[in-house]
Short mmCIF file of C-alpha atoms and ligand atoms in Angstrom, two decimals:
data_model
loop_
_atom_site.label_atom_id
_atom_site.label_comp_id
_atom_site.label_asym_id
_atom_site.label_seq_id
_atom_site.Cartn_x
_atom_site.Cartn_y
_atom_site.Cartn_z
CA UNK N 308 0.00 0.00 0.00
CA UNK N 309 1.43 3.23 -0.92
CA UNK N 310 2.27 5.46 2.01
CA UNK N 311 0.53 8.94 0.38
CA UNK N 312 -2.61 9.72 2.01
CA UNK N 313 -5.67 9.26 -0.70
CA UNK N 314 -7.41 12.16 -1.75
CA UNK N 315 -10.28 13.49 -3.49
CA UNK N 316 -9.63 14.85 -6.77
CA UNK N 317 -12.68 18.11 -6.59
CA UNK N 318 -13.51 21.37 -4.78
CA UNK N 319 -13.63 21.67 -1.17
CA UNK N 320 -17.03 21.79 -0.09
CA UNK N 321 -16.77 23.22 3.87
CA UNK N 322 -20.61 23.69 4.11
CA UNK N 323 -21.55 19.54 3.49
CA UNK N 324 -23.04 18.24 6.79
CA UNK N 325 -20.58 16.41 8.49
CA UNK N 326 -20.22 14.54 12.40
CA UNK N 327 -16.71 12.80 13.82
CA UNK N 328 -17.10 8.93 13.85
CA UNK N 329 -18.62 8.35 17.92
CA UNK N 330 -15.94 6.98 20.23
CA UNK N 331 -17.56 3.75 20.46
CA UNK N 332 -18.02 2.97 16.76
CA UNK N 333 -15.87 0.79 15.27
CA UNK N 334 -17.56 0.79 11.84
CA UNK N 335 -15.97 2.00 8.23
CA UNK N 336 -18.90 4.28 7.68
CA UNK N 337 -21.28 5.96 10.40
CA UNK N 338 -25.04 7.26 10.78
CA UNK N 339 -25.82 10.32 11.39
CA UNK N 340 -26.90 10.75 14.81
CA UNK N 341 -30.19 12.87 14.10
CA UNK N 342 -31.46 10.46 11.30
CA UNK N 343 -34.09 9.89 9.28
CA UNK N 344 -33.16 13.30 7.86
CA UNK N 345 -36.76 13.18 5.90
CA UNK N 346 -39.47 11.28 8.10
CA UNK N 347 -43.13 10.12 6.79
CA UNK N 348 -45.19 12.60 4.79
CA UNK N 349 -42.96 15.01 4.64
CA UNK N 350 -45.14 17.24 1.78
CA UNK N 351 -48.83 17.42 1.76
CA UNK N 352 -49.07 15.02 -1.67
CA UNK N 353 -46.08 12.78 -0.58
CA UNK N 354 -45.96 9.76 2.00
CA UNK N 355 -42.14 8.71 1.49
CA UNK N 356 -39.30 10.75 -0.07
CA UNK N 357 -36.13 8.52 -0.21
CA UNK N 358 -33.33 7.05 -2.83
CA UNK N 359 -32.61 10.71 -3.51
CA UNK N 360 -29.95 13.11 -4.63
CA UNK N 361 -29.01 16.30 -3.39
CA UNK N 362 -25.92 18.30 -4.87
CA UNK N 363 -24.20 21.08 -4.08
CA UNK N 364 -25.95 24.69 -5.70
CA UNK N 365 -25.64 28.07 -5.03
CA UNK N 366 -24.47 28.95 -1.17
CA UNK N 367 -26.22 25.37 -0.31
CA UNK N 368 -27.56 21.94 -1.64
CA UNK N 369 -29.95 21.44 -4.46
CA UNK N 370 -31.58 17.63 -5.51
CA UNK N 371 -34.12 15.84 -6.82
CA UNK N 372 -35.98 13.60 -4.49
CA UNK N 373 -38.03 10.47 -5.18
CA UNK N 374 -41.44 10.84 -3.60
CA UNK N 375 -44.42 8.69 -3.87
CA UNK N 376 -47.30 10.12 -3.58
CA UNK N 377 -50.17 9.05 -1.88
CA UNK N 378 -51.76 7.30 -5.04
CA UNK N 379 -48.12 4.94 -4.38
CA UNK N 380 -46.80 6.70 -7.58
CA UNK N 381 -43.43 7.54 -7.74
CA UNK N 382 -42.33 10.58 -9.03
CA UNK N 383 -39.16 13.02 -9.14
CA UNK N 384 -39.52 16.24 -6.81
CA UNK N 385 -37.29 19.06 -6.55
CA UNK N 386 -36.17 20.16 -3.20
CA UNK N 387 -32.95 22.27 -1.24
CA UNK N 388 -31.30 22.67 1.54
CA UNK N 389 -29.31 25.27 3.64
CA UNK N 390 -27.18 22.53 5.74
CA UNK N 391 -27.33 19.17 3.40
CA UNK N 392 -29.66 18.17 7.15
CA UNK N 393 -33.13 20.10 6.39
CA UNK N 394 -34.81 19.56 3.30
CA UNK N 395 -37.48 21.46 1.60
CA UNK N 396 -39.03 19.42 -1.01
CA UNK N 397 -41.53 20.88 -3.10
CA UNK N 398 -45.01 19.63 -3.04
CA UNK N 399 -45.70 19.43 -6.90
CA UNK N 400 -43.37 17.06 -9.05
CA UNK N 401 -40.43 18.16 -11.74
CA UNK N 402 -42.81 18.70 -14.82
CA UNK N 403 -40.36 17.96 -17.88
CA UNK N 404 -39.97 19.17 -21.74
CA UNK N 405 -38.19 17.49 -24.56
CA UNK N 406 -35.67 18.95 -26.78
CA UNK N 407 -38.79 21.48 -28.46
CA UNK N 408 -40.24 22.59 -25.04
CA UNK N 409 -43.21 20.33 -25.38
CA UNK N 410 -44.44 18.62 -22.18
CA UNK N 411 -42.68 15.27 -21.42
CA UNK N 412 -42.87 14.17 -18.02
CA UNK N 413 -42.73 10.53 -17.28
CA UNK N 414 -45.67 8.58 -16.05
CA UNK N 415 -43.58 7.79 -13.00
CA UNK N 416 -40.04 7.59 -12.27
CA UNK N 417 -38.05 6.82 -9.38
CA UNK N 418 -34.53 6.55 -8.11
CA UNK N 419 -32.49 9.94 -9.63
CA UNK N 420 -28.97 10.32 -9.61
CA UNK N 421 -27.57 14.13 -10.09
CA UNK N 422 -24.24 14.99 -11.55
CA UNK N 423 -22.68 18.62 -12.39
CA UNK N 424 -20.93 17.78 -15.84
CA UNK N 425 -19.04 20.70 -16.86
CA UNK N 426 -22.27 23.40 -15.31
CA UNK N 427 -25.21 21.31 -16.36
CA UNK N 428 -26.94 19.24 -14.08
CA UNK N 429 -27.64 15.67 -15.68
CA UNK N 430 -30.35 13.55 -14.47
CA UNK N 431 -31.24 9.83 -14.43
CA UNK N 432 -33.67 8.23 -13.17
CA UNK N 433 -35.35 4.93 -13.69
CA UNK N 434 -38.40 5.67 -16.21
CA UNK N 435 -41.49 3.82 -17.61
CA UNK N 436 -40.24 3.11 -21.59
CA UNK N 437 -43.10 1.22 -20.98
CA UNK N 438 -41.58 -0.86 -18.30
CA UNK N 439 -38.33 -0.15 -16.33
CA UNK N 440 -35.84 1.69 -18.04
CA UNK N 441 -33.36 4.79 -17.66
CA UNK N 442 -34.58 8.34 -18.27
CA UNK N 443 -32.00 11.17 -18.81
CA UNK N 444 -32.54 14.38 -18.59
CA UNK N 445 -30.79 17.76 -18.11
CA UNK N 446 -30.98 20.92 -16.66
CA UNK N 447 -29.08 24.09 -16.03
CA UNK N 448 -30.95 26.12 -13.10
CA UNK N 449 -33.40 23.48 -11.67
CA UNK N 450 -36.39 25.33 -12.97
CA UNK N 451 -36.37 24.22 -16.62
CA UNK N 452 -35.83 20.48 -17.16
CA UNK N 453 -35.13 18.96 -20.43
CA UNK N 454 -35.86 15.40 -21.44
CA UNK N 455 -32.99 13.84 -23.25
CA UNK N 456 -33.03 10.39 -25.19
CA UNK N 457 -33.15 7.36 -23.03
CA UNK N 458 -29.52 5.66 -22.96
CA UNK N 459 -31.10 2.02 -22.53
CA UNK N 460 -33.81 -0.32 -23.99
CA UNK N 461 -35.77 -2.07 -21.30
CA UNK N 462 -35.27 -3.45 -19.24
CA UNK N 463 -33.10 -1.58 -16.30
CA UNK N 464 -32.41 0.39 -13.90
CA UNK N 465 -30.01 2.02 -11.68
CA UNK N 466 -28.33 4.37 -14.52
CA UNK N 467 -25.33 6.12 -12.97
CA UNK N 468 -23.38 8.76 -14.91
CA UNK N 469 -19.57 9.29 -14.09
CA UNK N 470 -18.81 12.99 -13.28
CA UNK N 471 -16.52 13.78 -15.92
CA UNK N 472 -15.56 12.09 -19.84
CA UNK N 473 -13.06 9.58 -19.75
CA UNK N 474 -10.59 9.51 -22.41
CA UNK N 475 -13.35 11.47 -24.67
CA UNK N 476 -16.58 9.65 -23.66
CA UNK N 477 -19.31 9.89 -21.25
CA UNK N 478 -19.30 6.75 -18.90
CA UNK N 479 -23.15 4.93 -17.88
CA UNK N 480 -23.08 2.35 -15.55
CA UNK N 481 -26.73 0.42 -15.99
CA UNK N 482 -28.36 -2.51 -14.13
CA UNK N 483 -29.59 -4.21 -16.74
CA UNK N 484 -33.16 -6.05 -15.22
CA UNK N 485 -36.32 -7.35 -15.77
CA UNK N 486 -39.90 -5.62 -15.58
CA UNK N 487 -40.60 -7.26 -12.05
CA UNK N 488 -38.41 -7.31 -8.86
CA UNK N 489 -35.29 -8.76 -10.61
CA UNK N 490 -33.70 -11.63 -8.81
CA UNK N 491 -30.51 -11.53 -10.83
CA UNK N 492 -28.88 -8.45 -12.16
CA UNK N 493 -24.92 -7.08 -12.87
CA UNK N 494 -22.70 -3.82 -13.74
CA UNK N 495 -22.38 -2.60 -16.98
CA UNK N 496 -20.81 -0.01 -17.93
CA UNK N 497 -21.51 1.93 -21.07
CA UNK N 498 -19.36 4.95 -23.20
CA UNK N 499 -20.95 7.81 -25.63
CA UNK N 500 -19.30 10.74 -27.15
CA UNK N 501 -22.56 12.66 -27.18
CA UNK N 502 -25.09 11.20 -24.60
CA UNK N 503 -27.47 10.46 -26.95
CA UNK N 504 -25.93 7.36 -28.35
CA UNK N 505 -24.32 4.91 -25.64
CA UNK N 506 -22.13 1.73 -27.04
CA UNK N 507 -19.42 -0.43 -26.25
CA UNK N 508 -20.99 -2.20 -23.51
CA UNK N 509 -18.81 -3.89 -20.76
CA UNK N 510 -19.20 -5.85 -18.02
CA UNK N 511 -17.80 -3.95 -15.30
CA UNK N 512 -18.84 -5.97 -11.46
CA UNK N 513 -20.49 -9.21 -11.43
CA UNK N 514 -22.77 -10.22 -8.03
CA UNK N 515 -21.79 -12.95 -5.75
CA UNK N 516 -18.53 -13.33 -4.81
CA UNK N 517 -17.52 -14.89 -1.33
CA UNK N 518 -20.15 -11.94 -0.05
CA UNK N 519 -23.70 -13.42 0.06
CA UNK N 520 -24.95 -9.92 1.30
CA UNK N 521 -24.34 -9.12 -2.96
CA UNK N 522 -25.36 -12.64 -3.89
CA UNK N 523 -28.50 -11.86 -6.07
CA UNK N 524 -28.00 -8.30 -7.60
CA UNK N 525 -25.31 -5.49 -7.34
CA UNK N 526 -26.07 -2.21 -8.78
CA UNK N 527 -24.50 1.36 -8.88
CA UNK N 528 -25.28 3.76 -6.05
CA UNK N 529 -23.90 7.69 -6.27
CA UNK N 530 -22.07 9.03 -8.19
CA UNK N 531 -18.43 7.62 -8.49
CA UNK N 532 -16.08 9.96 -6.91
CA UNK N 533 -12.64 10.86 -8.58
CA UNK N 534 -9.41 10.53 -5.98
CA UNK N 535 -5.96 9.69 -6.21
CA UNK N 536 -6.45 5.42 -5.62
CA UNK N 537 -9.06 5.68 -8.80
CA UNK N 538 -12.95 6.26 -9.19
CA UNK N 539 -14.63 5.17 -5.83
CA UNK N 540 -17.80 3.63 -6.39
CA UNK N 541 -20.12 2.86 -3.57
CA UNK N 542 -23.13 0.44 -4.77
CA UNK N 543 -25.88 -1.55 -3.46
CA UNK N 544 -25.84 -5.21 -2.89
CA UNK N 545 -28.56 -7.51 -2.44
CA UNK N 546 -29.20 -10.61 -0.86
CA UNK N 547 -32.31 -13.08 -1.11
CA UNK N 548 -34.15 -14.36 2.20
CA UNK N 549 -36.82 -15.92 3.17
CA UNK N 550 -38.76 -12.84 3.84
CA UNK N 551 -37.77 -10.90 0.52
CA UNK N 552 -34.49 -9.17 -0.07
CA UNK N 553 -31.84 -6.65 1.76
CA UNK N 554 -30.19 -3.75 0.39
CA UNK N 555 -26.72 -3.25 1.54
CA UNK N 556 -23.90 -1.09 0.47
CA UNK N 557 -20.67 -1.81 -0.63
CA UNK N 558 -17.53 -0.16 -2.06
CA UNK N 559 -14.93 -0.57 -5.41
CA UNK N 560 -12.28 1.22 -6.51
CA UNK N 561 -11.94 1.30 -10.41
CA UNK N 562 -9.00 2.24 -12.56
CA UNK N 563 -9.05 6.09 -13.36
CA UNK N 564 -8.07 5.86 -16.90
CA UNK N 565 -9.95 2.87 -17.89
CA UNK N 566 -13.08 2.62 -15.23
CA UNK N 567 -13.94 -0.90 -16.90
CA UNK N 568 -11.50 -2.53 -14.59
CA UNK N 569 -12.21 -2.79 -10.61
CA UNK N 570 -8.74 -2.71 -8.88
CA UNK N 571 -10.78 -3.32 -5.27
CA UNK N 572 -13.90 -4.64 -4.24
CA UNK N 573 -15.18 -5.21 -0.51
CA UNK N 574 -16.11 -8.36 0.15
CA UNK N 575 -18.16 -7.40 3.21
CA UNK N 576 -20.59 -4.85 3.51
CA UNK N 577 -19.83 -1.33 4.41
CA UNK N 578 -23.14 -0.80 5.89
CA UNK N 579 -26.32 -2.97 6.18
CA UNK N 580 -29.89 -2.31 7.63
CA UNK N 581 -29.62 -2.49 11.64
CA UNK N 582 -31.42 0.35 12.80
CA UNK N 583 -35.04 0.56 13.40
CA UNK N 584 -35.46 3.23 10.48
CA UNK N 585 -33.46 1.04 8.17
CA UNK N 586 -35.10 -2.68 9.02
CA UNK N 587 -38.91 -1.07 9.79
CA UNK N 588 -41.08 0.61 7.25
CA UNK N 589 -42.64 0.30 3.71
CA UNK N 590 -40.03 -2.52 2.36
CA UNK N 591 -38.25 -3.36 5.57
CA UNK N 592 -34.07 -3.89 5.03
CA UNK N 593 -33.39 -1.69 2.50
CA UNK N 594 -30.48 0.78 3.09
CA UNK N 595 -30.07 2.28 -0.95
CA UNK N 596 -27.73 5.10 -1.75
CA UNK N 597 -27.85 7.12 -4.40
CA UNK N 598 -25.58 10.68 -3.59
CA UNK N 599 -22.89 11.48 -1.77
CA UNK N 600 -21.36 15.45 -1.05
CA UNK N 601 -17.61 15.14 -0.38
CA UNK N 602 -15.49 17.93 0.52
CA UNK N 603 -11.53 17.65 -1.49
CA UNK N 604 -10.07 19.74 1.41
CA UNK N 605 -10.41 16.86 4.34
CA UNK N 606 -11.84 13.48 2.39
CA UNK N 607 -14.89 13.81 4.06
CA UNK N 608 -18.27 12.12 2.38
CA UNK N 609 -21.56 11.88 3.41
CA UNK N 610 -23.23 9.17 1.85
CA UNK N 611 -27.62 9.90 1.22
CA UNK N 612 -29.32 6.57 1.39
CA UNK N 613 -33.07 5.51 1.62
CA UNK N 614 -34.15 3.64 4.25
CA UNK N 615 -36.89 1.28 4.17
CA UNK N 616 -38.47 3.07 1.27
CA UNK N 617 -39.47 5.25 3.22
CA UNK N 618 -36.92 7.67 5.08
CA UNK N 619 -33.55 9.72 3.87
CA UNK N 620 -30.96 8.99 6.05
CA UNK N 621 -27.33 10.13 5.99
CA UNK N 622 -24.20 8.42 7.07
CA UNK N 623 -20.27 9.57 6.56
CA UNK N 624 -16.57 7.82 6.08
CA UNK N 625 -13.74 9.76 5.68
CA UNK N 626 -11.74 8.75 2.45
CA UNK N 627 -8.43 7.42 3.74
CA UNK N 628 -10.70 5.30 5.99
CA UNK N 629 -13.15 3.97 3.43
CA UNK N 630 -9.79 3.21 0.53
CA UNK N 631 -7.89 1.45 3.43
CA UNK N 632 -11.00 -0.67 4.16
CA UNK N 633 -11.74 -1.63 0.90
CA UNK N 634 -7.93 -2.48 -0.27
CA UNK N 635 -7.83 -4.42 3.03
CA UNK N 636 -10.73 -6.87 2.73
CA UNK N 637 -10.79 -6.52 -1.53
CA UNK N 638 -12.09 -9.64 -3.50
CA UNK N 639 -12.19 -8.54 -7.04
C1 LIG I 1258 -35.58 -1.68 -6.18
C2 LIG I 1258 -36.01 -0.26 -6.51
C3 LIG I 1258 -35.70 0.67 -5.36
C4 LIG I 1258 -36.12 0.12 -4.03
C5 LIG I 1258 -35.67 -1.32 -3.86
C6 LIG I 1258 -36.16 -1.96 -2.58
O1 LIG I 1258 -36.00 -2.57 -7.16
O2 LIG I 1258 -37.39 -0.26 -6.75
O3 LIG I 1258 -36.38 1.88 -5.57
O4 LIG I 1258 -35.53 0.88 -3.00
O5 LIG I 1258 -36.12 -2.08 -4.95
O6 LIG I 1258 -37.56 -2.02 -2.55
#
């Protein structure tokens, strides 16, 4: 192991919530101590906002949040933040365009992932094509939100853009899937030069491995983050039971320069549902993250996850931590 401390290859971000790891706590990556950080009903429409993304805008945090609304429709809300702790989500969901400003807003969509690429915000979500799929969209200012073409044919989910081209192309990492629950389901990561036409598919993380907490589907969580070991990718794993699945995370680091090949892989979890927020709610055992805020001046990261499809919680590592971790107890 090389003896330079890892860092993250950004902008400082001193504002993003952040708490030491307790004392006591032995673990790689920590809850915050005041979670859920969005409880039941938190908007007058909405009964569950969670498997959201907030990003840094402005002199705070900006996202879109899934919420399903009391009809059990899922839909794509924004909301912001002073603190990255308090959320104010908007009642009313994103209403979309396409390319000629005509109306375009899916039927339902859940899951979003928000990236900054070069001062647009780029969106994906997973989106009825009919049946799952990956929406994209775009926007510049979070009040006008353009539909762009989706990357994938159904079935899938779990679309995942990397924050920056690689060697000239855009990078996708997909879930391929069927149009149920999907008991099966790996990484692939796709390339484009203009994100309208993706290609030159490759497998990038299989499921399984010696860790049965990511034996029956893996898929990408937030955005990968760029540092000085390679792109760090935390992802959900998820594991088959007798009463239905659980949603843990885990942790790979990928080669910088070509992404397609992990270089580390944990082979245990980094975090699984324990607490009552995370095992107890609409779909108990689900801990899903889809955003993290990380500040390049210290290697902190707070991790947003959903919790029991129901909550937003929020939980932090510290780089060095989280790359020692995952080189330490790797199975690629
Ligand atoms: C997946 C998605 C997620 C959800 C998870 C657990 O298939 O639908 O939105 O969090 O199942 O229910």
């Amino acid at each position: 192991m090389s003896n330079t401390k890892p860092t993250i290859i950004g902008k400082p971000l001193p504002g993003m919530p952040w708490e030491e790891r307790p004392a006591d706590c032995q673990d790689v990556v920590w809850r915050f101590s005041g979670n859920p950080v969005i409880d039941w009903n938190p908007t007058p429409q909405t009964s569950r906002v969670y498997n959201s993304a907030p990003v840094p805008f402005g002199n705070g945090f900006a996202g879109v949040f899934r919420a399903d609304h009391k009809n059990g429709r899922a839909h794509l809300h924004f909301g912001t933040s002073k603190d990255g702790i308090h959320f104010e989500i908007e009642d009313n969901r994103i209403e979309w365009v396409d390319e000629s400003g005509n109306p375009a807003t899916p039927s339902y969509a859940y899951d979003p992932r928000v990236v900054n690429i070069e001062g647009t915000y780029y969106i994906t979500w997973c989106d009825d094509f009919p049946g799952a799929s990956i929406g994209m969209g775009r926007t510049k200012d979070f009040k006008t939100f353009i539909r762009m073409e989706n990357p994938c044919m159904p079935f899938n989910r779990n679309g995942v853009l990397f924050p920056r081209k690689v060697n000239g192309e855009y990078l996708l990492m997909s879930r391929p899937s069927d149009s149920g629950h999907t008991p099966f389901g790996d990484i692939i990561l796709s390339h484009s030069k203009d994100m309208t036409y993706w290609g030159k598919h490759r497998l990038l993380m299989r499921k399984g491995g010696s860790g049965w907490w990511q034996g029956t589907k893996i898929g990408a969580g937030p955005i990968p983050i760029e540092t000085s070991e390679g792109w760090l990718l935390i992802y959900h794993g998820v594991s088959g039971t007798c009463n239905g699945f659980v949603y843990s995370m885990g942790a790979a680091i990928l080669d910088l320069e070509n992404p397609a090949k992990v270089l580390y892989r944990t082979r245990d979890y980094i975090l699984t549902p324990e607490k009552p927020y995370e095992t107890t709610g609409f779909v108990p055992n689900v801990a899903f993250p889809c955003a993290t805020l990380h500040d390049a001046a210290t290697g902190r990261i707070a991790i947003y996850y959903g919790a029991a499809d129901t909550y937003t919680a929020l939980a932090f590592t510290q780089l060095d931590l989280l790359i020692d971790t995952i080189k330490n107890n790797s199975e690629v």
